[in-house]
Structure formats: C-alpha cells, structure tokens
C-alpha cells in the first residue's frame, strides 16, 4: 500500500519537484512542516525508516537543503505565513 502511494506521488509531482529552484525547495520543506506539524526528515523516518531518512538528509545537505527544517510563522517564516494566509483567504 505504501509503495503504491509513493508511486502515485512520484508520478504526480516528480516533474514539478525536479524543476524547482533552490528557494522553492526550501519553501516546500517548510510548508510540509506547516501542514503536517512534522519536519520532512521526521515524515521520511516514520514512513521509510531512519536509514533512508538519514540518507535523504545527507544528500539534501550536500545540495543545501535541511530536511529537519521547521516552520516558524512568527519569526523567520513570517513573510511566507502572510502569503499563505492571503492565498487561503482568496486575497491573492
């Protein structure tokens, strides 16, 4: 069941994710935390195991990403939060 869900997600989002620039990738990692309440690393660890999560974190760090990043809506991610709220309220 997990493999089927993973394959469906890859089919749906792979091209979009591959075409992201660095900033878009960082924002995606933060928005995943915002929506789930867990870092990307924690989600990967939960569903794929600590070894896979550590491997992804290592490769991510090589390319400038930190899958352990968390979302801070009142601090460093305040601007992102304002934009998300505007989208949710159909103001943007």
PDB file of C-alpha atoms in Angstrom, residues 53-63:
ATOM      1  CA  UNK A  53      15.771   9.408   6.227  1.00  0.00           C
ATOM      2  CA  UNK A  54      19.433   9.829   7.128  1.00  0.00           C
ATOM      3  CA  UNK A  55      20.468   9.121   3.543  1.00  0.00           C
ATOM      4  CA  UNK A  56      17.997  11.721   2.197  1.00  0.00           C
ATOM      5  CA  UNK A  57      19.173  14.227   4.822  1.00  0.00           C
ATOM      6  CA  UNK A  58      22.798  13.659   3.835  1.00  0.00           C
ATOM      7  CA  UNK A  59      22.081  14.174   0.137  1.00  0.00           C
ATOM      8  CA  UNK A  60      19.878  17.151   0.922  1.00  0.00           C
ATOM      9  CA  UNK A  61      22.635  18.802   2.941  1.00  0.00           C
ATOM     10  CA  UNK A  62      25.050  18.270   0.043  1.00  0.00           C
ATOM     11  CA  UNK A  63      22.698  20.367  -2.098  1.00  0.00           C
TER      12      UNK A  63
END
